[in-house]
Coordinates of C-alpha atoms (C1' of nucleotides) in Angstrom, one line a residue:
Chain A
X1 CA 15.2 35.3 1.3
X2 CA 11.6 34.3 1.7
X3 CA 11.8 30.8 0.5
X4 CA 9.2 28.2 1.5
X5 CA 10.7 24.7 1.5
X6 CA 8.7 21.6 2.2
X7 CA 11.1 18.8 3.2
X8 CA 8.3 16.3 3.0
X9 CA 7.2 17.1 -0.6
X10 CA 7.8 14.8 -3.5
X11 CA 9.9 17.2 -5.4
X12 CA 13.6 17.3 -4.4
X13 CA 14.6 20.1 -2.1
X14 CA 17.2 21.5 -4.4
X15 CA 14.6 21.7 -7.2
X16 CA 12.3 23.6 -4.8
X17 CA 15.1 26.1 -4.1
X18 CA 15.9 26.5 -7.8
X19 CA 12.2 27.1 -8.7
X20 CA 11.6 29.5 -5.9
X21 CA 14.6 31.6 -6.8
X22 CA 13.7 31.6 -10.5
X23 CA 10.2 32.7 -9.5
X24 CA 11.6 35.4 -7.2
X25 CA 13.7 36.8 -10.0
X26 CA 10.8 36.6 -12.4
X27 CA 8.6 38.5 -9.9
X28 CA 11.3 41.1 -9.4
X29 CA 11.8 40.3 -5.7
X30 CA 15.4 39.5 -6.6
X31 CA 17.0 42.1 -8.9
X32 CA 20.0 41.8 -11.2
X33 CA 23.2 42.6 -9.4
X34 CA 21.8 41.7 -6.1
X35 CA 23.9 39.5 -3.9
X36 CA 22.1 36.4 -2.7
X37 CA 22.8 34.6 0.7
X38 CA 25.8 32.4 0.9
X39 CA 25.4 28.6 0.7
X40 CA 26.0 28.3 4.4
X41 CA 23.6 31.1 5.4
X42 CA 20.7 29.8 3.3
X43 CA 21.3 26.2 4.4
X44 CA 21.1 27.3 8.0
X45 CA 18.0 29.4 7.4
X46 CA 16.2 26.6 5.6
X47 CA 17.5 23.8 7.9
X48 CA 18.8 21.8 4.9
X49 CA 22.1 20.3 4.0
X50 CA 24.6 22.9 2.6
X51 CA 25.3 20.4 -0.3
X52 CA 21.6 20.8 -1.3
X53 CA 21.8 24.6 -1.4
X54 CA 25.1 24.3 -3.3
X55 CA 23.5 22.0 -5.8
X56 CA 20.7 24.5 -6.4
X57 CA 23.1 27.4 -6.8
X58 CA 25.1 25.4 -9.2
X59 CA 22.1 24.6 -11.2
X60 CA 21.1 28.3 -11.3
X61 CA 24.6 29.2 -12.4
X62 CA 24.4 26.7 -15.2
X63 CA 21.1 28.4 -16.2
X64 CA 22.8 31.8 -16.2
X65 CA 20.5 33.0 -13.5
X66 CA 23.4 33.5 -11.0
X67 CA 27.0 34.3 -11.4
X68 CA 29.8 33.9 -8.8
X69 CA 31.5 37.1 -7.9
X70 CA 34.8 35.8 -6.5
X71 CA 35.3 36.8 -3.0
X72 CA 31.9 38.3 -2.7
X73 CA 29.4 35.5 -3.4
X74 CA 26.8 35.0 -6.1
X75 CA 24.6 37.6 -7.6
X76 CA 21.7 37.7 -10.0
X77 CA 22.8 38.2 -13.6
X78 CA 21.7 41.3 -15.6
X79 CA 19.4 39.5 -18.0
X80 CA 18.1 37.0 -15.6
X81 CA 14.7 38.6 -15.2
X82 CA 13.4 38.1 -18.7
X83 CA 14.9 34.7 -18.9
X84 CA 13.2 33.7 -15.7
X85 CA 9.9 35.1 -16.8
X86 CA 10.2 33.1 -20.0
X87 CA 11.3 29.9 -18.1
X88 CA 8.5 30.3 -15.6
X89 CA 5.8 30.7 -18.3
X90 CA 7.2 27.8 -20.3
X91 CA 7.3 25.6 -17.2
X92 CA 3.8 26.4 -16.2
X93 CA 2.6 25.8 -19.8
X94 CA 4.2 22.4 -19.9
X95 CA 2.5 21.4 -16.7
X96 CA -0.9 22.5 -18.0
X97 CA -0.2 20.6 -21.2
X98 CA 0.6 17.4 -19.4
X99 CA -2.3 17.7 -17.0
X100 CA -4.8 18.4 -19.7
X101 CA -3.4 15.6 -21.8
X102 CA -4.0 13.2 -18.9
X103 CA -7.4 14.7 -18.2
X104 CA -8.5 14.2 -21.8
X105 CA -6.9 10.8 -21.9
X106 CA -8.8 9.7 -18.7
X107 CA -12.1 10.6 -20.3
X108 CA -12.8 13.6 -18.1
X109 CA -15.3 15.7 -20.1
X110 CA -14.2 19.1 -21.3
X111 CA -17.0 20.8 -19.4
X112 CA -15.9 19.2 -16.2
X113 CA -12.3 20.3 -16.8
X114 CA -13.4 23.8 -17.4
X115 CA -15.4 23.7 -14.2
X116 CA -12.3 22.5 -12.2
X117 CA -10.1 25.1 -13.8
X118 CA -12.6 27.9 -13.0
X119 CA -12.8 26.8 -9.4
X120 CA -9.1 26.6 -9.0
X121 CA -8.4 29.8 -10.8
X122 CA -10.7 31.5 -8.4
X123 CA -8.9 29.8 -5.6
X124 CA -5.5 30.8 -6.7
X125 CA -6.2 34.3 -8.0
X126 CA -9.3 35.3 -6.1
X127 CA -12.4 36.5 -7.9
X128 CA -12.2 40.2 -7.2
X129 CA -11.2 42.1 -10.3
X130 CA -12.0 40.4 -13.5
X131 CA -8.4 40.6 -14.7
X132 CA -5.0 42.4 -14.9
X133 CA -2.8 44.0 -12.2
X134 CA -2.5 40.7 -10.6
X135 CA 1.2 41.2 -10.5
X136 CA 0.8 43.9 -7.9
X137 CA -0.8 41.7 -5.4
X138 CA 1.3 38.6 -5.7
Chain B
X1 CA -5.3 -3.5 -22.8
X2 CA -4.3 -0.3 -24.5
X3 CA -1.7 1.0 -22.1
X4 CA 1.0 3.4 -23.2
X5 CA 4.0 3.1 -21.0
X6 CA 7.0 5.4 -21.3
X7 CA 10.0 3.7 -19.7
X8 CA 12.1 6.8 -19.8
X9 CA 9.6 9.1 -18.0
X10 CA 10.2 10.4 -14.6
X11 CA 7.2 8.7 -13.1
X12 CA 7.9 5.1 -12.2
X13 CA 6.5 2.5 -14.6
X14 CA 4.4 0.8 -12.0
X15 CA 2.7 4.1 -11.2
X16 CA 2.0 4.7 -14.9
X17 CA 0.3 1.3 -15.0
X18 CA -1.7 2.1 -11.9
X19 CA -2.8 5.5 -13.3
X20 CA -3.7 4.1 -16.7
X21 CA -5.8 1.3 -15.3
X22 CA -7.6 3.7 -13.0
X23 CA -8.3 5.9 -16.0
X24 CA -9.4 2.9 -18.0
X25 CA -11.9 1.9 -15.3
X26 CA -13.1 5.5 -15.0
X27 CA -13.6 5.7 -18.8
X28 CA -15.5 2.4 -18.7
X29 CA -12.9 0.6 -20.9
X30 CA -12.5 -1.8 -18.1
X31 CA -15.8 -2.9 -16.5
X32 CA -16.5 -4.4 -13.1
X33 CA -16.3 -8.2 -13.0
X34 CA -14.0 -8.2 -16.0
X35 CA -10.8 -10.3 -15.7
X36 CA -7.8 -8.1 -16.5
X37 CA -4.7 -9.5 -18.2
X38 CA -2.5 -11.7 -16.1
X39 CA 0.7 -10.3 -14.6
X40 CA 2.7 -12.3 -17.1
X41 CA 0.6 -11.4 -20.1
X42 CA 0.7 -7.6 -19.4
X43 CA 4.4 -7.8 -18.6
X44 CA 5.1 -9.4 -21.9
X45 CA 2.9 -6.9 -23.8
X46 CA 4.5 -3.9 -22.1
X47 CA 8.0 -5.4 -22.3
X48 CA 8.4 -4.9 -18.6
X49 CA 9.4 -7.2 -15.8
X50 CA 6.4 -9.2 -14.3
X51 CA 7.4 -7.9 -10.8
X52 CA 6.7 -4.4 -12.0
X53 CA 3.2 -5.3 -13.2
X54 CA 2.6 -7.2 -10.0
X55 CA 3.5 -4.2 -8.0
X56 CA 1.0 -2.1 -9.9
X57 CA -1.7 -4.7 -9.5
X58 CA -0.9 -5.0 -5.8
X59 CA -1.3 -1.2 -5.4
X60 CA -4.6 -1.3 -7.3
X61 CA -5.8 -4.2 -5.0
X62 CA -4.9 -2.1 -2.0
X63 CA -7.1 0.7 -3.4
X64 CA -9.9 -1.8 -3.9
X65 CA -9.9 -1.3 -7.6
X66 CA -9.0 -4.9 -8.2
X67 CA -9.6 -8.1 -6.4
X68 CA -7.7 -11.3 -6.9
X69 CA -9.7 -14.3 -7.9
X70 CA -7.4 -17.1 -6.7
X71 CA -6.2 -19.3 -9.4
X72 CA -8.0 -17.3 -12.0
X73 CA -6.5 -13.8 -11.9
X74 CA -7.6 -10.4 -10.9
X75 CA -10.8 -8.6 -11.8
X76 CA -12.2 -5.1 -11.5
X77 CA -14.3 -4.7 -8.3
X78 CA -18.0 -3.9 -8.6
X79 CA -17.9 -0.4 -7.3
X80 CA -14.5 0.5 -8.8
X81 CA -15.9 2.7 -11.5
X82 CA -17.3 5.4 -9.4
X83 CA -14.3 5.3 -7.1
X84 CA -12.0 5.6 -10.1
X85 CA -13.9 8.5 -11.5
X86 CA -13.7 10.3 -8.2
X87 CA -10.0 9.5 -7.9
X88 CA -9.3 10.7 -11.4
X89 CA -11.1 14.0 -10.9
X90 CA -9.5 14.6 -7.6
X91 CA -6.1 13.8 -8.9
X92 CA -6.5 16.2 -11.9
X93 CA -7.9 18.9 -9.6
X94 CA -4.9 18.6 -7.3
X95 CA -2.5 19.0 -10.2
X96 CA -4.3 22.0 -11.4
X97 CA -4.2 23.4 -8.0
X98 CA -0.5 23.0 -7.7
X99 CA 0.1 24.4 -11.1
X100 CA -2.0 27.5 -10.4
X101 CA -0.5 27.9 -7.0
X102 CA 2.9 28.1 -8.5
X103 CA 1.7 30.3 -11.4
X104 CA 0.3 32.8 -8.9
X105 CA 3.3 32.5 -6.6
X106 CA 5.6 33.2 -9.5
X107 CA 3.8 36.4 -10.3
X108 CA 2.4 35.2 -13.6
X109 CA -0.6 37.5 -14.3
X110 CA -4.0 36.0 -14.2
X111 CA -4.7 37.2 -17.8
X112 CA -1.6 35.3 -19.0
X113 CA -2.6 32.2 -17.2
X114 CA -6.0 32.3 -18.8
X115 CA -4.4 32.7 -22.2
X116 CA -2.2 29.6 -21.6
X117 CA -5.1 27.6 -20.3
X118 CA -7.3 28.5 -23.3
X119 CA -4.5 27.5 -25.7
X120 CA -3.8 24.2 -24.0
X121 CA -7.5 23.4 -23.6
X122 CA -7.9 23.8 -27.3
X123 CA -4.8 21.7 -27.9
X124 CA -6.0 18.9 -25.6
X125 CA -9.7 18.9 -26.4
X126 CA -9.8 20.3 -29.8
X127 CA -11.9 23.4 -30.8
X128 CA -14.6 21.6 -32.6
X129 CA -17.3 23.2 -30.6
X130 CA -16.9 27.0 -30.5
X131 CA -17.1 27.0 -26.7
X132 CA -14.3 29.6 -26.7
X133 CA -16.1 31.3 -23.9
X134 CA -14.3 29.1 -21.4
X135 CA -12.0 32.0 -20.7
X136 CA -14.9 34.2 -19.9
X137 CA -16.3 31.7 -17.4
X138 CA -13.1 31.7 -15.5
Chain C
X1 CA -24.3 -29.5 3.7
X2 CA -24.4 -26.2 5.3
X3 CA -21.0 -24.9 4.6
X4 CA -20.2 -21.2 4.5
X5 CA -17.3 -20.5 2.2
X6 CA -15.8 -17.1 1.7
X7 CA -14.0 -17.0 -1.6
X8 CA -12.4 -13.6 -0.7
X9 CA -11.0 -14.7 2.7
X10 CA -7.3 -15.1 3.2
X11 CA -7.5 -18.7 4.1
X12 CA -7.5 -21.1 1.1
X13 CA -10.9 -22.4 0.1
X14 CA -9.9 -26.0 0.5
X15 CA -8.8 -25.3 4.1
X16 CA -12.1 -23.7 4.8
X17 CA -13.9 -26.8 3.5
X18 CA -11.7 -29.1 5.6
X19 CA -12.2 -27.0 8.7
X20 CA -16.0 -26.7 8.3
X21 CA -16.4 -30.5 7.8
X22 CA -14.2 -31.2 10.8
X23 CA -16.3 -28.8 12.8
X24 CA -19.5 -30.3 11.5
X25 CA -18.4 -33.8 12.6
X26 CA -17.3 -32.5 15.9
X27 CA -20.6 -30.8 16.5
X28 CA -22.4 -34.0 15.4
X29 CA -24.1 -32.5 12.4
X30 CA -22.2 -35.1 10.3
X31 CA -22.4 -38.6 11.9
X32 CA -20.2 -41.6 11.3
X33 CA -21.3 -43.7 8.5
X34 CA -23.1 -40.8 6.8
X35 CA -22.4 -40.4 3.1
X36 CA -21.2 -36.9 2.2
X37 CA -22.0 -35.1 -1.1
X38 CA -19.9 -36.1 -4.0
X39 CA -17.1 -33.8 -5.2
X40 CA -19.1 -32.6 -8.1
X41 CA -22.2 -31.9 -6.1
X42 CA -20.5 -29.9 -3.4
X43 CA -18.4 -28.0 -5.9
X44 CA -21.5 -27.0 -7.7
X45 CA -23.3 -26.0 -4.5
X46 CA -20.4 -23.9 -3.2
X47 CA -19.5 -22.5 -6.7
X48 CA -15.9 -23.6 -6.4
X49 CA -13.6 -25.6 -8.6
X50 CA -14.1 -29.4 -8.2
X51 CA -10.4 -29.8 -7.8
X52 CA -10.7 -27.7 -4.7
X53 CA -13.3 -29.9 -3.1
X54 CA -11.3 -33.0 -4.2
X55 CA -8.3 -31.6 -2.4
X56 CA -10.3 -31.0 0.8
X57 CA -11.7 -34.5 0.7
X58 CA -8.3 -35.9 0.1
X59 CA -7.0 -34.1 3.1
X60 CA -9.9 -35.3 5.2
X61 CA -9.2 -38.8 4.1
X62 CA -5.6 -38.5 5.0
X63 CA -6.8 -37.4 8.5
X64 CA -9.0 -40.4 8.7
X65 CA -12.1 -38.3 8.9
X66 CA -13.5 -39.6 5.7
X67 CA -13.1 -43.0 3.9
X68 CA -14.0 -43.8 0.3
X69 CA -16.7 -46.4 -0.1
X70 CA -16.1 -47.6 -3.7
X71 CA -19.0 -47.0 -5.9
X72 CA -20.9 -45.1 -3.2
X73 CA -18.8 -42.1 -2.4
X74 CA -17.2 -41.0 0.8
X75 CA -18.5 -41.3 4.4
X76 CA -17.6 -40.2 7.8
X77 CA -15.4 -42.8 9.7
X78 CA -16.6 -44.4 12.8
X79 CA -14.2 -42.8 15.2
X80 CA -14.2 -39.4 13.5
X81 CA -16.2 -37.6 16.0
X82 CA -13.8 -37.8 18.9
X83 CA -10.8 -37.2 16.7
X84 CA -12.5 -34.1 15.3
X85 CA -13.4 -32.8 18.7
X86 CA -9.8 -33.2 19.8
X87 CA -8.5 -31.6 16.7
X88 CA -10.9 -28.7 17.0
X89 CA -10.0 -28.0 20.5
X90 CA -6.3 -28.3 19.8
X91 CA -6.6 -26.0 16.9
X92 CA -8.4 -23.4 18.9
X93 CA -6.0 -23.6 21.7
X94 CA -3.0 -23.1 19.3
X95 CA -4.7 -20.0 17.9
X96 CA -5.4 -18.6 21.4
X97 CA -1.8 -19.3 22.3
X98 CA -0.4 -17.5 19.2
X99 CA -2.7 -14.5 19.7
X100 CA -1.9 -14.2 23.4
X101 CA 1.8 -14.5 22.7
X102 CA 1.6 -11.6 20.2
X103 CA -0.6 -9.6 22.6
X104 CA 1.9 -10.0 25.4
X105 CA 4.8 -9.3 23.1
X106 CA 3.2 -6.2 21.8
X107 CA 3.0 -4.8 25.2
X108 CA -0.8 -4.9 25.5
X109 CA -1.5 -5.0 29.3
X110 CA -3.1 -8.2 30.7
X111 CA -6.1 -6.2 31.9
X112 CA -6.8 -4.9 28.5
X113 CA -6.5 -8.4 27.0
X114 CA -9.0 -9.7 29.6
X115 CA -11.4 -6.9 28.7
X116 CA -11.1 -7.7 25.0
X117 CA -11.7 -11.4 25.6
X118 CA -14.7 -10.7 27.8
X119 CA -16.2 -8.5 25.1
X120 CA -15.6 -11.0 22.4
X121 CA -16.8 -13.9 24.5
X122 CA -20.0 -12.2 25.0
X123 CA -20.2 -11.4 21.4
X124 CA -19.6 -15.0 20.3
X125 CA -21.5 -16.9 23.0
X126 CA -24.0 -14.4 24.2
X127 CA -24.3 -13.3 27.8
X128 CA -27.4 -15.1 28.8
X129 CA -26.5 -18.0 31.1
X130 CA -23.3 -17.6 32.9
X131 CA -22.0 -21.0 31.7
X132 CA -22.6 -24.5 30.6
X133 CA -25.1 -26.1 28.3
X134 CA -23.8 -24.0 25.5
X135 CA -23.6 -27.0 23.4
X136 CA -27.3 -27.2 23.1
X137 CA -27.6 -23.9 21.5
X138 CA -24.6 -24.0 19.2
Chain D
X1 CA 16.2 -3.3 16.9
X2 CA 15.2 -6.5 18.6
X3 CA 13.1 -8.2 15.9
X4 CA 12.5 -11.9 15.8
X5 CA 11.8 -13.1 12.4
X6 CA 10.9 -16.7 11.5
X7 CA 11.8 -17.3 7.9
X8 CA 9.8 -20.6 7.9
X9 CA 6.6 -19.2 9.3
X10 CA 3.5 -19.0 7.2
X11 CA 3.2 -15.3 7.4
X12 CA 5.5 -13.5 5.0
X13 CA 8.7 -12.1 6.3
X14 CA 7.9 -8.5 5.3
X15 CA 4.6 -8.7 7.2
X16 CA 6.4 -10.0 10.3
X17 CA 8.7 -7.0 10.1
X18 CA 5.7 -4.7 9.7
X19 CA 3.9 -6.2 12.7
X20 CA 7.0 -6.2 14.9
X21 CA 7.7 -2.5 14.2
X22 CA 4.1 -1.5 14.8
X23 CA 4.3 -3.4 18.1
X24 CA 7.7 -1.8 19.0
X25 CA 6.2 1.7 18.3
X26 CA 3.1 0.8 20.4
X27 CA 5.3 -0.4 23.2
X28 CA 7.4 2.8 23.1
X29 CA 10.6 0.9 22.1
X30 CA 10.6 3.0 19.0
X31 CA 9.9 6.7 19.7
X32 CA 8.6 9.4 17.3
X33 CA 11.4 11.3 15.6
X34 CA 13.8 8.4 16.0
X35 CA 15.7 7.2 13.0
X36 CA 15.2 3.5 12.4
X37 CA 17.9 1.2 11.1
X38 CA 18.5 1.6 7.4
X39 CA 17.2 -0.9 4.9
X40 CA 20.6 -2.4 4.4
X41 CA 21.4 -2.5 8.1
X42 CA 18.3 -4.3 9.1
X43 CA 18.5 -6.6 6.1
X44 CA 22.0 -7.6 7.2
X45 CA 20.9 -8.0 10.8
X46 CA 17.9 -10.2 10.0
X47 CA 19.8 -12.1 7.3
X48 CA 17.1 -11.1 4.8
X49 CA 17.2 -9.5 1.4
X50 CA 17.2 -5.7 1.5
X51 CA 14.2 -5.7 -0.9
X52 CA 12.2 -7.5 1.8
X53 CA 13.0 -4.9 4.4
X54 CA 12.3 -2.1 1.9
X55 CA 8.9 -3.6 1.2
X56 CA 8.1 -3.6 4.9
X57 CA 9.3 0.0 5.3
X58 CA 7.2 1.0 2.3
X59 CA 4.1 -0.5 3.9
X60 CA 4.8 1.3 7.1
X61 CA 5.2 4.5 5.3
X62 CA 1.9 4.0 3.6
X63 CA 0.4 3.5 7.0
X64 CA 2.0 6.8 8.1
X65 CA 4.0 5.0 10.8
X66 CA 7.3 6.0 9.1
X67 CA 8.4 8.9 7.0
X68 CA 11.4 9.0 4.8
X69 CA 13.9 11.7 5.5
X70 CA 15.6 11.9 2.2
X71 CA 19.2 11.2 2.2
X72 CA 19.1 10.3 5.9
X73 CA 16.7 7.4 6.3
X74 CA 13.3 6.8 7.8
X75 CA 11.9 7.9 11.1
X76 CA 8.9 7.2 13.2
X77 CA 6.2 9.8 12.7
X78 CA 5.1 12.1 15.5
X79 CA 1.6 10.6 16.0
X80 CA 2.6 7.0 15.2
X81 CA 2.5 5.8 18.8
X82 CA -1.2 6.2 19.4
X83 CA -2.0 5.0 15.9
X84 CA 0.1 1.9 16.5
X85 CA -1.5 1.2 19.9
X86 CA -4.9 1.4 18.3
X87 CA -3.9 -0.7 15.4
X88 CA -2.3 -3.3 17.7
X89 CA -5.4 -3.6 19.9
X90 CA -7.7 -3.7 16.9
X91 CA -5.6 -6.4 15.3
X92 CA -5.6 -8.5 18.4
X93 CA -9.3 -8.0 18.9
X94 CA -10.1 -9.2 15.4
X95 CA -8.0 -12.3 15.9
X96 CA -9.8 -13.1 19.1
X97 CA -13.1 -12.5 17.4
X98 CA -12.2 -15.0 14.6
X99 CA -11.0 -17.5 17.1
X100 CA -14.1 -17.3 19.1
X101 CA -16.4 -17.3 16.1
X102 CA -14.8 -20.6 15.0
X103 CA -14.9 -22.0 18.5
X104 CA -18.6 -21.2 18.8
X105 CA -19.3 -22.4 15.3
X106 CA -17.5 -25.6 15.9
X107 CA -19.7 -26.3 18.9
X108 CA -17.0 -26.0 21.5
X109 CA -18.8 -25.3 24.8
X110 CA -18.4 -21.9 26.4
X111 CA -17.1 -23.4 29.6
X112 CA -14.4 -25.2 27.7
X113 CA -13.4 -22.1 25.9
X114 CA -13.1 -20.3 29.2
X115 CA -10.9 -23.0 30.5
X116 CA -8.6 -22.8 27.4
X117 CA -8.4 -19.1 27.7
X118 CA -7.6 -19.1 31.4
X119 CA -4.8 -21.6 30.7
X120 CA -3.3 -19.7 27.9
X121 CA -3.6 -16.4 29.6
X122 CA -1.6 -17.8 32.5
X123 CA 0.9 -19.1 30.0
X124 CA 1.3 -15.8 28.2
X125 CA 1.1 -13.4 31.1
X126 CA 2.2 -15.5 33.9
X127 CA 0.2 -16.0 37.1
X128 CA 2.1 -13.6 39.4
X129 CA -1.0 -11.8 40.4
X130 CA -3.9 -14.1 41.6
X131 CA -6.3 -12.4 39.2
X132 CA -7.8 -15.8 38.5
X133 CA -11.1 -14.1 38.5
X134 CA -10.8 -13.4 34.9
X135 CA -13.0 -16.4 34.2
X136 CA -15.7 -15.0 36.4
X137 CA -15.7 -11.7 34.6
X138 CA -16.4 -13.3 31.3
Chain E
dG1 C1' 25.5 7.3 3.1
dT2 C1' 20.2 6.9 2.2
dG3 C1' 15.7 5.0 -0.1
dG4 C1' 13.4 3.9 -4.8
dT5 C1' 13.0 1.4 -9.0
dC6 C1' 13.7 -2.2 -12.0
dT7 C1' 15.3 -6.7 -13.8
dA8 C1' 16.1 -11.6 -13.7
dG9 C1' 15.0 -15.8 -12.1
dA10 C1' 13.4 -18.9 -8.6
dC11 C1' 10.0 -21.3 -5.6
dC12 C1' 5.4 -21.9 -3.6
dA13 C1' 0.4 -22.4 -2.9
dC14 C1' -4.0 -22.3 -5.0
dG15 C1' -7.4 -23.7 -8.4
Chain F
dG1 C1' -2.7 -21.6 -15.5
dT2 C1' -2.8 -17.8 -11.6
dG3 C1' -0.8 -14.4 -8.0
dG4 C1' 2.6 -14.0 -3.9
dT5 C1' 7.1 -14.0 -1.9
dC6 C1' 11.9 -13.9 -1.9
dT7 C1' 16.6 -13.4 -3.5
dA8 C1' 20.4 -11.3 -6.0
dG9 C1' 22.2 -7.6 -8.2
dA10 C1' 22.1 -3.4 -10.7
dC11 C1' 21.3 1.7 -11.3
dC12 C1' 19.6 6.1 -9.9
dA13 C1' 18.5 10.5 -7.4
dC14 C1' 19.0 12.8 -3.2
dC15 C1' 21.5 14.5 0.8

DNA sequence: GTGGTCTAGACCACG
DNA sequence: GTGGTCTAGACCACC
């Protein structure tokens, strides 16, 4: 489990875990049917409180991303991937929307916003190929 | 003072006030030397506790956006505008950066991100001018 | 009246006025029997609220530094000079005492304190003559 | 936590707490990584309202002296010590500077100031070592 | 358990 | 009138 947790960040640890697992499923790094680490294991690996991991797992179960296999642990559900991809995209869209609403509301000119976005897009995705196949490298 | 506060939002009320005032100064709606509404006035207008407004004002004073004129109130500092414009842009940039970092980290393809951004840009800034080439630039 | 008032300082304006007048009397720049500017005059000169000047004058009258000469204004009392010199010295002493108490309490070594004091003494009084006759130049 | 708070002093309680904690970190009485007393604990110990302590802690967090460990409390940051030592010295220096500026501005002779300082130094730091040459050095 | 936010209401100093 | 400080008590999220 290659999760990067920042204990100092503003967003709660359990939410970071939830988001990272959703992302991993969306990416295909976690595949349906795959058993994920136990609460205790992951807590030890991430150096966080087991309650925190349990809360994240509970949230993911509620979202039907994980199911508990009694006696074996928790695994990714069969239709988790498409759901996670949809959730991921919707989440990102909502954040763009909120940010752009604030940018517009603060009087930042559209041209400036486009410049910022171009800069940051290059930063996040590199400026090599003009498009596509970005899934392979991430 | 045309501040829109959402008491149910996740971000604290006092932070909303801080951000909105920074934006208002950046936009030029609040000009240096101008006396801003008193703590009690704004509290009454926003239907919020005076302490909450006072906390926001204190934070803005700490950021050198406001100065207290003893016995008269608080006013916008002389060089607040440029500072607020810089702060606003940096804040927006950081949020874009975080969004795009997560988008890339979640495996969302660059092309899809560009589509989302184009949609939301149109939504936030309107499509009056046919500068639809913003996606090309990125 | 050569008073330097800093409206942004932490200490109240009326206290600044009081202190500066006490200092002026102690220095001999204001001599017993001398009429001082009226409340209105000084308020206009310093760009402060007349109430503030009135409060300072009231305080100085209470301390027997000033007396009101009905129909003429206020003047420095006959024995104000020695009283002001004593008050000035006592005030400075108390501040040294408080600062050194905090310095010692904060664990700042005596040697470091002496170094700081030497630096600041040089800054305040210059390092020309090793001692004495400093009253002439101040 | 050996903090001495004077509820009747002119300086606000929360500022006294801030200063004393900065001093304690500078002295080494509070070491990086160490969990400090909880807001409620310290409030009870000092017989102060928890909000007052929280305000002090918030200020210290803003100064990067403390960090909050969510769910556990607050602890001293790794590089707080040097920062606090610098802050302490700078604070003391500024106070000396203000004192001496006023002393000089009030016409108090340099020789008299040196005498006062020698007296108060002895008072604050004791005269165990006969380093009475501190006056000569200045 | 922890800190963070908010409300309500009081008192004070300054102008 | 203004802001600044403090108290008391409540609710919340996180761990």
